[in-house]
Amino acid sequence: MFLSHLTAFACLVHLVASAQNLTVDLGYTRYKGRDLSDGIVQWLGIRYAASPVGNLRFSAPQDPQVVDGVQEALQHGPLCIPTGKYPTPAGTSEDCLFLDVYAPSTASNGTGLPVFVWIQGGGFNSNSNANYNGTGLIQASDTGIVVVTFNYRVGPYGFLSGPEIVKGGSVNNGLKDQIKVLKWVQTHISKFGGDPNHVVIGGDSAGAASVTLLLSAYGGKDESLFHAAAAESQSFAPMLTVNQSQFAYNNLVIRTGCASAKDTLACLRNLDIASLQRENINTPLPKAQQSPLYMYGPVIDDDLVLDYTYRLFHQEKFIKVPVIFGDDTNEGTIFVPKNTSSISEADTFIQSQFPEITLDQLANINNWYLTENQTCQFPHAEPYWRPTSNAYGEIRYICPGIDMSTVYSQAGVNSWNYHYDVQDPDSEASGKGVSHTVEANAIWGPQYVSGTPPSSYYTSNAPIVPVMQGYWTSFIKTFDPNPYRSRDSPEWKTWGTGDESYRRILIRTNETAMETVPMAQRERCKYLTSIGTDLEQ
């Protein structure tokens, strides 16, 4: 009888504490979250910056306006508007600067849990990994972390550039949105139970590109906004300067009928969203034959982004914190057109993504990847699809990750690298293979992502989920993937230097183990890295 009363009292105390923590005062407003009854509390749709509309279109993020009363934080905020979609897709808005917080229900102001801030991908032209649910990661951490996800501006809304924008607005606003979030975390995350002095950033694809850009922001100036970083399929796209980006500004001005305006930027700002979005399309980059996969992106602005990413890291202009980099076996398959049937079509695709590539460089890449004996047959695909995918995957994703791990290890900073090779039967049969960012399903848990995971992640590949979550939550908690790794998972050794360099972990269901990067891949990556700045990466 006494024990039952104690149990009831403990439950009551928990409920009261949890209820007290549901309403959080941010100074500019108060938000009331929701207890999910599974040990997790979530706050959805928290505004972290002012609505970037009207005169704030194409401007750096500003502080949110003060709103009296308590707002219900029960729904995700709208996603930011993508490029190439008209009419404006449902669920998107120009007013999109919102974040979500997930925390253990036992956490409260001052608990001081490690914080994971997730930066979604989408090629800087869409929010493609939106609204991931932090429940799985928190449960895998033994309710020992707080998770933050958010939207940031993309396409022209986040990355339109040119002298007019510099003079009357701001460039690289999508990146500045991310920094705004990190500063918000420094100010407010303790109210949700998080520790602002223990923040790990992570992301995939453009989100992982954002990680490298934040690591090298302002030439590697450390403002203590984060303390470790994990990049999944870090993306090294070409970056233009502000002046090189003028073509995109001019084209948008012309297409929207603003060319005759005395103030073309004011004209663009005064357009209704439908008129602007109608002309938010991809066009070829200068010197390219076809439109790229992603037209808009960060630019070299001599401030936030001082130079090409490769150059900044090789000049040691980066923040020195523990890092994870890594990639999937078949990074390029979801990007290259499946009807690529010849070397000429392959070269046109590559040149459209990297317009500064020379004929000699293309010839070398052809010899590495596109000889006739490397062609493959897969259902509904032409023979040069897979070889072109191999080339594109290593140019943009795999080789940059290998180089980043090398740079960090040479600087004496702990660096871990992974090769994700969890094979789904359907994906292998189709030729898609272990495709770009598929590991996000294992890190978050397949039931907590917003996309559609391979079906095997619920069946034959289900055992890989605790393995990935163990490494990631251990890294979030300790800046090291090993102390809290899943039982029976092997030690994930650092990249190493000298004779012990090029060590990475091969992640495969029931076969996870350390491996060394094969010499053939090292040679290819050595060449691709050597031409990286020529390609404006």
PDB file of N, CA, C and O in Angstrom, residues 206-268:
ATOM      1  N   ALA A 206      23.384  19.162 -48.612  1.00  0.00           N
ATOM      2  CA  ALA A 206      23.592  20.602 -48.437  1.00  0.00           C
ATOM      3  C   ALA A 206      23.681  20.969 -46.968  1.00  0.00           C
ATOM      4  O   ALA A 206      24.336  21.954 -46.600  1.00  0.00           O
ATOM      5  N   GLY A 207      23.034  20.181 -46.105  1.00  0.00           N
ATOM      6  CA  GLY A 207      23.198  20.392 -44.674  1.00  0.00           C
ATOM      7  C   GLY A 207      24.606  20.072 -44.222  1.00  0.00           C
ATOM      8  O   GLY A 207      25.154  20.746 -43.344  1.00  0.00           O
ATOM      9  N   ALA A 208      25.232  19.052 -44.826  1.00  0.00           N
ATOM     10  CA  ALA A 208      26.625  18.740 -44.522  1.00  0.00           C
ATOM     11  C   ALA A 208      27.557  19.754 -45.175  1.00  0.00           C
ATOM     12  O   ALA A 208      28.614  20.079 -44.623  1.00  0.00           O
ATOM     13  N   ALA A 209      27.185  20.263 -46.356  1.00  0.00           N
ATOM     14  CA  ALA A 209      27.937  21.384 -46.937  1.00  0.00           C
ATOM     15  C   ALA A 209      27.884  22.573 -45.995  1.00  0.00           C
ATOM     16  O   ALA A 209      28.879  23.282 -45.795  1.00  0.00           O
ATOM     17  N   SER A 210      26.716  22.788 -45.401  1.00  0.00           N
ATOM     18  CA  SER A 210      26.580  23.870 -44.423  1.00  0.00           C
ATOM     19  C   SER A 210      27.518  23.654 -43.239  1.00  0.00           C
ATOM     20  O   SER A 210      28.093  24.615 -42.709  1.00  0.00           O
ATOM     21  N   VAL A 211      27.670  22.399 -42.821  1.00  0.00           N
ATOM     22  CA  VAL A 211      28.596  22.103 -41.729  1.00  0.00           C
ATOM     23  C   VAL A 211      30.005  22.560 -42.091  1.00  0.00           C
ATOM     24  O   VAL A 211      30.688  23.232 -41.309  1.00  0.00           O
ATOM     25  N   THR A 212      30.473  22.214 -43.293  1.00  0.00           N
ATOM     26  CA  THR A 212      31.824  22.629 -43.688  1.00  0.00           C
ATOM     27  C   THR A 212      31.915  24.144 -43.839  1.00  0.00           C
ATOM     28  O   THR A 212      32.944  24.745 -43.521  1.00  0.00           O
ATOM     29  N   LEU A 213      30.851  24.770 -44.314  1.00  0.00           N
ATOM     30  CA  LEU A 213      30.851  26.227 -44.449  1.00  0.00           C
ATOM     31  C   LEU A 213      30.834  26.912 -43.095  1.00  0.00           C
ATOM     32  O   LEU A 213      31.456  27.972 -42.914  1.00  0.00           O
ATOM     33  N   LEU A 214      30.149  26.326 -42.119  1.00  0.00           N
ATOM     34  CA  LEU A 214      30.156  26.888 -40.771  1.00  0.00           C
ATOM     35  C   LEU A 214      31.499  26.651 -40.082  1.00  0.00           C
ATOM     36  O   LEU A 214      31.970  27.488 -39.311  1.00  0.00           O
ATOM     37  N   LEU A 215      32.112  25.515 -40.369  1.00  0.00           N
ATOM     38  CA  LEU A 215      33.438  25.249 -39.816  1.00  0.00           C
ATOM     39  C   LEU A 215      34.474  26.245 -40.342  1.00  0.00           C
ATOM     40  O   LEU A 215      35.454  26.557 -39.651  1.00  0.00           O
ATOM     41  N   SER A 216      34.288  26.718 -41.565  1.00  0.00           N
ATOM     42  CA  SER A 216      35.247  27.651 -42.170  1.00  0.00           C
ATOM     43  C   SER A 216      34.700  29.070 -42.252  1.00  0.00           C
ATOM     44  O   SER A 216      35.314  29.936 -42.894  1.00  0.00           O
ATOM     45  N   ALA A 217      33.564  29.354 -41.617  1.00  0.00           N
ATOM     46  CA  ALA A 217      32.941  30.677 -41.689  1.00  0.00           C
ATOM     47  C   ALA A 217      33.886  31.751 -41.146  1.00  0.00           C
ATOM     48  O   ALA A 217      34.565  31.550 -40.143  1.00  0.00           O
ATOM     49  N   TYR A 218      33.890  32.879 -41.838  1.00  0.00           N
ATOM     50  CA  TYR A 218      34.748  34.012 -41.444  1.00  0.00           C
ATOM     51  C   TYR A 218      36.211  33.567 -41.306  1.00  0.00           C
ATOM     52  O   TYR A 218      36.945  34.057 -40.450  1.00  0.00           O
ATOM     53  N   GLY A 219      36.615  32.632 -42.167  1.00  0.00           N
ATOM     54  CA  GLY A 219      37.990  32.157 -42.137  1.00  0.00           C
ATOM     55  C   GLY A 219      38.323  31.289 -40.944  1.00  0.00           C
ATOM     56  O   GLY A 219      39.487  31.157 -40.558  1.00  0.00           O
ATOM     57  N   GLY A 220      37.309  30.658 -40.354  1.00  0.00           N
ATOM     58  CA  GLY A 220      37.534  29.774 -39.216  1.00  0.00           C
ATOM     59  C   GLY A 220      37.452  30.476 -37.883  1.00  0.00           C
ATOM     60  O   GLY A 220      37.964  29.970 -36.875  1.00  0.00           O
ATOM     61  N   LYS A 221      36.773  31.592 -37.827  1.00  0.00           N
ATOM     62  CA  LYS A 221      36.597  32.314 -36.561  1.00  0.00           C
ATOM     63  C   LYS A 221      35.655  31.516 -35.656  1.00  0.00           C
ATOM     64  O   LYS A 221      34.527  31.231 -36.018  1.00  0.00           O
ATOM     65  N   ASP A 222      36.141  31.172 -34.480  1.00  0.00           N
ATOM     66  CA  ASP A 222      35.357  30.346 -33.553  1.00  0.00           C
ATOM     67  C   ASP A 222      34.606  31.232 -32.579  1.00  0.00           C
ATOM     68  O   ASP A 222      35.200  31.849 -31.691  1.00  0.00           O
ATOM     69  N   GLU A 223      33.286  31.288 -32.754  1.00  0.00           N
ATOM     70  CA  GLU A 223      32.441  32.068 -31.856  1.00  0.00           C
ATOM     71  C   GLU A 223      31.757  31.188 -30.806  1.00  0.00           C
ATOM     72  O   GLU A 223      30.825  31.626 -30.140  1.00  0.00           O
ATOM     73  N   SER A 224      32.241  29.942 -30.692  1.00  0.00           N
ATOM     74  CA  SER A 224      31.724  28.984 -29.702  1.00  0.00           C
ATOM     75  C   SER A 224      30.232  28.736 -29.866  1.00  0.00           C
ATOM     76  O   SER A 224      29.510  28.518 -28.895  1.00  0.00           O
ATOM     77  N   LEU A 225      29.762  28.748 -31.119  1.00  0.00           N
ATOM     78  CA  LEU A 225      28.355  28.442 -31.379  1.00  0.00           C
ATOM     79  C   LEU A 225      28.109  26.936 -31.405  1.00  0.00           C
ATOM     80  O   LEU A 225      26.978  26.497 -31.247  1.00  0.00           O
ATOM     81  N   PHE A 226      29.176  26.150 -31.626  1.00  0.00           N
ATOM     82  CA  PHE A 226      29.071  24.691 -31.604  1.00  0.00           C
ATOM     83  C   PHE A 226      30.431  24.128 -31.234  1.00  0.00           C
ATOM     84  O   PHE A 226      31.465  24.815 -31.313  1.00  0.00           O
ATOM     85  N   HIS A 227      30.435  22.836 -30.858  1.00  0.00           N
ATOM     86  CA  HIS A 227      31.627  22.277 -30.233  1.00  0.00           C
ATOM     87  C   HIS A 227      32.061  20.947 -30.846  1.00  0.00           C
ATOM     88  O   HIS A 227      33.076  20.378 -30.444  1.00  0.00           O
ATOM     89  N   ALA A 228      31.309  20.452 -31.809  1.00  0.00           N
ATOM     90  CA  ALA A 228      31.654  19.279 -32.597  1.00  0.00           C
ATOM     91  C   ALA A 228      30.720  19.275 -33.801  1.00  0.00           C
ATOM     92  O   ALA A 228      29.701  19.980 -33.805  1.00  0.00           O
ATOM     93  N   ALA A 229      31.071  18.478 -34.828  1.00  0.00           N
ATOM     94  CA  ALA A 229      30.288  18.524 -36.063  1.00  0.00           C
ATOM     95  C   ALA A 229      30.306  17.171 -36.760  1.00  0.00           C
ATOM     96  O   ALA A 229      31.333  16.488 -36.781  1.00  0.00           O
ATOM     97  N   ALA A 230      29.160  16.790 -37.334  1.00  0.00           N
ATOM     98  CA  ALA A 230      29.030  15.543 -38.082  1.00  0.00           C
ATOM     99  C   ALA A 230      28.419  15.843 -39.447  1.00  0.00           C
ATOM    100  O   ALA A 230      27.316  16.383 -39.526  1.00  0.00           O
ATOM    101  N   ALA A 231      29.132  15.508 -40.503  1.00  0.00           N
ATOM    102  CA  ALA A 231      28.686  15.798 -41.867  1.00  0.00           C
ATOM    103  C   ALA A 231      28.428  14.499 -42.618  1.00  0.00           C
ATOM    104  O   ALA A 231      29.335  13.682 -42.782  1.00  0.00           O
ATOM    105  N   GLU A 232      27.208  14.311 -43.063  1.00  0.00           N
ATOM    106  CA  GLU A 232      26.814  13.124 -43.825  1.00  0.00           C
ATOM    107  C   GLU A 232      26.727  13.492 -45.304  1.00  0.00           C
ATOM    108  O   GLU A 232      25.900  14.294 -45.704  1.00  0.00           O
ATOM    109  N   SER A 233      27.599  12.923 -46.115  1.00  0.00           N
ATOM    110  CA  SER A 233      27.635  13.218 -47.549  1.00  0.00           C
ATOM    111  C   SER A 233      27.860  14.703 -47.794  1.00  0.00           C
ATOM    112  O   SER A 233      27.066  15.379 -48.437  1.00  0.00           O
ATOM    113  N   GLN A 234      28.960  15.218 -47.229  1.00  0.00           N
ATOM    114  CA  GLN A 234      29.310  16.614 -47.412  1.00  0.00           C
ATOM    115  C   GLN A 234      29.394  16.931 -48.905  1.00  0.00           C
ATOM    116  O   GLN A 234      30.039  16.239 -49.670  1.00  0.00           O
ATOM    117  N   SER A 235      28.735  17.983 -49.314  1.00  0.00           N
ATOM    118  CA  SER A 235      28.585  18.314 -50.733  1.00  0.00           C
ATOM    119  C   SER A 235      29.467  19.500 -51.092  1.00  0.00           C
ATOM    120  O   SER A 235      29.355  20.565 -50.490  1.00  0.00           O
ATOM    121  N   PHE A 236      30.360  19.303 -52.065  1.00  0.00           N
ATOM    122  CA  PHE A 236      31.228  20.373 -52.546  1.00  0.00           C
ATOM    123  C   PHE A 236      30.777  20.784 -53.943  1.00  0.00           C
ATOM    124  O   PHE A 236      31.282  20.307 -54.950  1.00  0.00           O
ATOM    125  N   ALA A 237      29.790  21.669 -53.989  1.00  0.00           N
ATOM    126  CA  ALA A 237      29.340  22.230 -55.255  1.00  0.00           C
ATOM    127  C   ALA A 237      30.250  23.387 -55.640  1.00  0.00           C
ATOM    128  O   ALA A 237      30.986  23.914 -54.801  1.00  0.00           O
ATOM    129  N   PRO A 238      30.225  23.823 -56.903  1.00  0.00           N
ATOM    130  CA  PRO A 238      30.986  25.029 -57.249  1.00  0.00           C
ATOM    131  C   PRO A 238      30.381  26.248 -56.577  1.00  0.00           C
ATOM    132  O   PRO A 238      29.171  26.333 -56.374  1.00  0.00           O
ATOM    133  N   MET A 239      31.235  27.185 -56.187  1.00  0.00           N
ATOM    134  CA  MET A 239      30.776  28.435 -55.592  1.00  0.00           C
ATOM    135  C   MET A 239      31.243  29.606 -56.449  1.00  0.00           C
ATOM    136  O   MET A 239      32.422  29.705 -56.798  1.00  0.00           O
ATOM    137  N   LEU A 240      30.300  30.481 -56.780  1.00  0.00           N
ATOM    138  CA  LEU A 240      30.615  31.671 -57.539  1.00  0.00           C
ATOM    139  C   LEU A 240      30.931  32.826 -56.592  1.00  0.00           C
ATOM    140  O   LEU A 240      30.594  32.792 -55.411  1.00  0.00           O
ATOM    141  N   THR A 241      31.577  33.862 -57.144  1.00  0.00           N
ATOM    142  CA  THR A 241      31.733  35.096 -56.394  1.00  0.00           C
ATOM    143  C   THR A 241      30.458  35.923 -56.537  1.00  0.00           C
ATOM    144  O   THR A 241      29.568  35.592 -57.337  1.00  0.00           O
ATOM    145  N   VAL A 242      30.387  36.999 -55.776  1.00  0.00           N
ATOM    146  CA  VAL A 242      29.230  37.894 -55.887  1.00  0.00           C
ATOM    147  C   VAL A 242      29.097  38.400 -57.318  1.00  0.00           C
ATOM    148  O   VAL A 242      27.993  38.404 -57.900  1.00  0.00           O
ATOM    149  N   ASN A 243      30.198  38.814 -57.923  1.00  0.00           N
ATOM    150  CA  ASN A 243      30.128  39.356 -59.288  1.00  0.00           C
ATOM    151  C   ASN A 243      29.785  38.277 -60.303  1.00  0.00           C
ATOM    152  O   ASN A 243      29.039  38.531 -61.256  1.00  0.00           O
ATOM    153  N   GLN A 244      30.307  37.067 -60.118  1.00  0.00           N
ATOM    154  CA  GLN A 244      29.960  35.982 -61.041  1.00  0.00           C
ATOM    155  C   GLN A 244      28.484  35.637 -60.977  1.00  0.00           C
ATOM    156  O   GLN A 244      27.915  35.107 -61.931  1.00  0.00           O
ATOM    157  N   SER A 245      27.855  35.930 -59.840  1.00  0.00           N
ATOM    158  CA  SER A 245      26.437  35.604 -59.645  1.00  0.00           C
ATOM    159  C   SER A 245      25.504  36.634 -60.274  1.00  0.00           C
ATOM    160  O   SER A 245      24.278  36.455 -60.229  1.00  0.00           O
ATOM    161  N   GLN A 246      26.058  37.657 -60.864  1.00  0.00           N
ATOM    162  CA  GLN A 246      25.236  38.722 -61.425  1.00  0.00           C
ATOM    163  C   GLN A 246      24.283  38.200 -62.487  1.00  0.00           C
ATOM    164  O   GLN A 246      23.162  38.706 -62.650  1.00  0.00           O
ATOM    165  N   PHE A 247      24.707  37.181 -63.224  1.00  0.00           N
ATOM    166  CA  PHE A 247      23.872  36.651 -64.297  1.00  0.00           C
ATOM    167  C   PHE A 247      22.514  36.203 -63.762  1.00  0.00           C
ATOM    168  O   PHE A 247      21.478  36.418 -64.412  1.00  0.00           O
ATOM    169  N   ALA A 248      22.503  35.548 -62.588  1.00  0.00           N
ATOM    170  CA  ALA A 248      21.244  35.044 -62.034  1.00  0.00           C
ATOM    171  C   ALA A 248      20.348  36.202 -61.611  1.00  0.00           C
ATOM    172  O   ALA A 248      19.125  36.154 -61.816  1.00  0.00           O
ATOM    173  N   TYR A 249      20.944  37.235 -61.020  1.00  0.00           N
ATOM    174  CA  TYR A 249      20.166  38.422 -60.648  1.00  0.00           C
ATOM    175  C   TYR A 249      19.576  39.081 -61.891  1.00  0.00           C
ATOM    176  O   TYR A 249      18.378  39.385 -61.945  1.00  0.00           O
ATOM    177  N   ASN A 250      20.412  39.280 -62.899  1.00  0.00           N
ATOM    178  CA  ASN A 250      19.938  39.932 -64.125  1.00  0.00           C
ATOM    179  C   ASN A 250      18.816  39.135 -64.773  1.00  0.00           C
ATOM    180  O   ASN A 250      17.805  39.702 -65.211  1.00  0.00           O
ATOM    181  N   ASN A 251      19.003  37.831 -64.855  1.00  0.00           N
ATOM    182  CA  ASN A 251      17.986  36.993 -65.490  1.00  0.00           C
ATOM    183  C   ASN A 251      16.662  37.055 -64.747  1.00  0.00           C
ATOM    184  O   ASN A 251      15.584  37.102 -65.355  1.00  0.00           O
ATOM    185  N   LEU A 252      16.720  37.043 -63.417  1.00  0.00           N
ATOM    186  CA  LEU A 252      15.490  37.111 -62.634  1.00  0.00           C
ATOM    187  C   LEU A 252      14.813  38.470 -62.809  1.00  0.00           C
ATOM    188  O   LEU A 252      13.582  38.549 -62.940  1.00  0.00           O
ATOM    189  N   VAL A 253      15.603  39.525 -62.829  1.00  0.00           N
ATOM    190  CA  VAL A 253      15.046  40.865 -63.056  1.00  0.00           C
ATOM    191  C   VAL A 253      14.354  40.936 -64.416  1.00  0.00           C
ATOM    192  O   VAL A 253      13.229  41.450 -64.542  1.00  0.00           O
ATOM    193  N   ILE A 254      14.984  40.389 -65.425  1.00  0.00           N
ATOM    194  CA  ILE A 254      14.412  40.429 -66.773  1.00  0.00           C
ATOM    195  C   ILE A 254      13.131  39.606 -66.833  1.00  0.00           C
ATOM    196  O   ILE A 254      12.104  40.054 -67.365  1.00  0.00           O
ATOM    197  N   ARG A 255      13.156  38.396 -66.292  1.00  0.00           N
ATOM    198  CA  ARG A 255      12.002  37.509 -66.397  1.00  0.00           C
ATOM    199  C   ARG A 255      10.795  38.048 -65.634  1.00  0.00           C
ATOM    200  O   ARG A 255       9.654  37.770 -66.004  1.00  0.00           O
ATOM    201  N   THR A 256      11.040  38.800 -64.566  1.00  0.00           N
ATOM    202  CA  THR A 256       9.929  39.311 -63.755  1.00  0.00           C
ATOM    203  C   THR A 256       9.434  40.683 -64.210  1.00  0.00           C
ATOM    204  O   THR A 256       8.532  41.255 -63.590  1.00  0.00           O
ATOM    205  N   GLY A 257      10.015  41.215 -65.284  1.00  0.00           N
ATOM    206  CA  GLY A 257       9.570  42.515 -65.784  1.00  0.00           C
ATOM    207  C   GLY A 257      10.085  43.701 -65.002  1.00  0.00           C
ATOM    208  O   GLY A 257       9.513  44.798 -65.074  1.00  0.00           O
ATOM    209  N   CYS A 258      11.151  43.507 -64.246  1.00  0.00           N
ATOM    210  CA  CYS A 258      11.698  44.577 -63.409  1.00  0.00           C
ATOM    211  C   CYS A 258      12.865  45.315 -64.068  1.00  0.00           C
ATOM    212  O   CYS A 258      13.462  46.197 -63.445  1.00  0.00           O
ATOM    213  N   ALA A 259      13.205  44.957 -65.321  1.00  0.00           N
ATOM    214  CA  ALA A 259      14.410  45.529 -65.927  1.00  0.00           C
ATOM    215  C   ALA A 259      14.339  47.036 -66.101  1.00  0.00           C
ATOM    216  O   ALA A 259      15.369  47.719 -66.069  1.00  0.00           O
ATOM    217  N   SER A 260      13.160  47.577 -66.302  1.00  0.00           N
ATOM    218  CA  SER A 260      13.041  49.022 -66.530  1.00  0.00           C
ATOM    219  C   SER A 260      12.868  49.818 -65.242  1.00  0.00           C
ATOM    220  O   SER A 260      12.788  51.046 -65.272  1.00  0.00           O
ATOM    221  N   ALA A 261      12.812  49.127 -64.113  1.00  0.00           N
ATOM    222  CA  ALA A 261      12.629  49.812 -62.823  1.00  0.00           C
ATOM    223  C   ALA A 261      13.889  50.581 -62.455  1.00  0.00           C
ATOM    224  O   ALA A 261      15.015  50.125 -62.697  1.00  0.00           O
ATOM    225  N   LYS A 262      13.710  51.754 -61.865  1.00  0.00           N
ATOM    226  CA  LYS A 262      14.851  52.543 -61.413  1.00  0.00           C
ATOM    227  C   LYS A 262      15.610  51.794 -60.330  1.00  0.00           C
ATOM    228  O   LYS A 262      16.845  51.833 -60.274  1.00  0.00           O
ATOM    229  N   ASP A 263      14.895  51.097 -59.451  1.00  0.00           N
ATOM    230  CA  ASP A 263      15.490  50.292 -58.383  1.00  0.00           C
ATOM    231  C   ASP A 263      15.022  48.856 -58.580  1.00  0.00           C
ATOM    232  O   ASP A 263      13.921  48.484 -58.173  1.00  0.00           O
ATOM    233  N   THR A 264      15.864  48.060 -59.237  1.00  0.00           N
ATOM    234  CA  THR A 264      15.441  46.693 -59.582  1.00  0.00           C
ATOM    235  C   THR A 264      15.249  45.826 -58.337  1.00  0.00           C
ATOM    236  O   THR A 264      14.384  44.951 -58.314  1.00  0.00           O
ATOM    237  N   LEU A 265      16.053  46.044 -57.292  1.00  0.00           N
ATOM    238  CA  LEU A 265      15.889  45.263 -56.073  1.00  0.00           C
ATOM    239  C   LEU A 265      14.560  45.582 -55.400  1.00  0.00           C
ATOM    240  O   LEU A 265      13.846  44.672 -54.947  1.00  0.00           O
ATOM    241  N   ALA A 266      14.207  46.862 -55.368  1.00  0.00           N
ATOM    242  CA  ALA A 266      12.908  47.232 -54.794  1.00  0.00           C
ATOM    243  C   ALA A 266      11.775  46.620 -55.598  1.00  0.00           C
ATOM    244  O   ALA A 266      10.766  46.173 -55.031  1.00  0.00           O
ATOM    245  N   CYS A 267      11.952  46.543 -56.907  1.00  0.00           N
ATOM    246  CA  CYS A 267      10.932  45.918 -57.755  1.00  0.00           C
ATOM    247  C   CYS A 267      10.771  44.439 -57.404  1.00  0.00           C
ATOM    248  O   CYS A 267       9.648  43.950 -57.259  1.00  0.00           O
ATOM    249  N   LEU A 268      11.891  43.741 -57.238  1.00  0.00           N
ATOM    250  CA  LEU A 268      11.815  42.328 -56.863  1.00  0.00           C
ATOM    251  C   LEU A 268      11.150  42.156 -55.502  1.00  0.00           C
ATOM    252  O   LEU A 268      10.377  41.221 -55.288  1.00  0.00           O
TER     253      LEU A 268
END
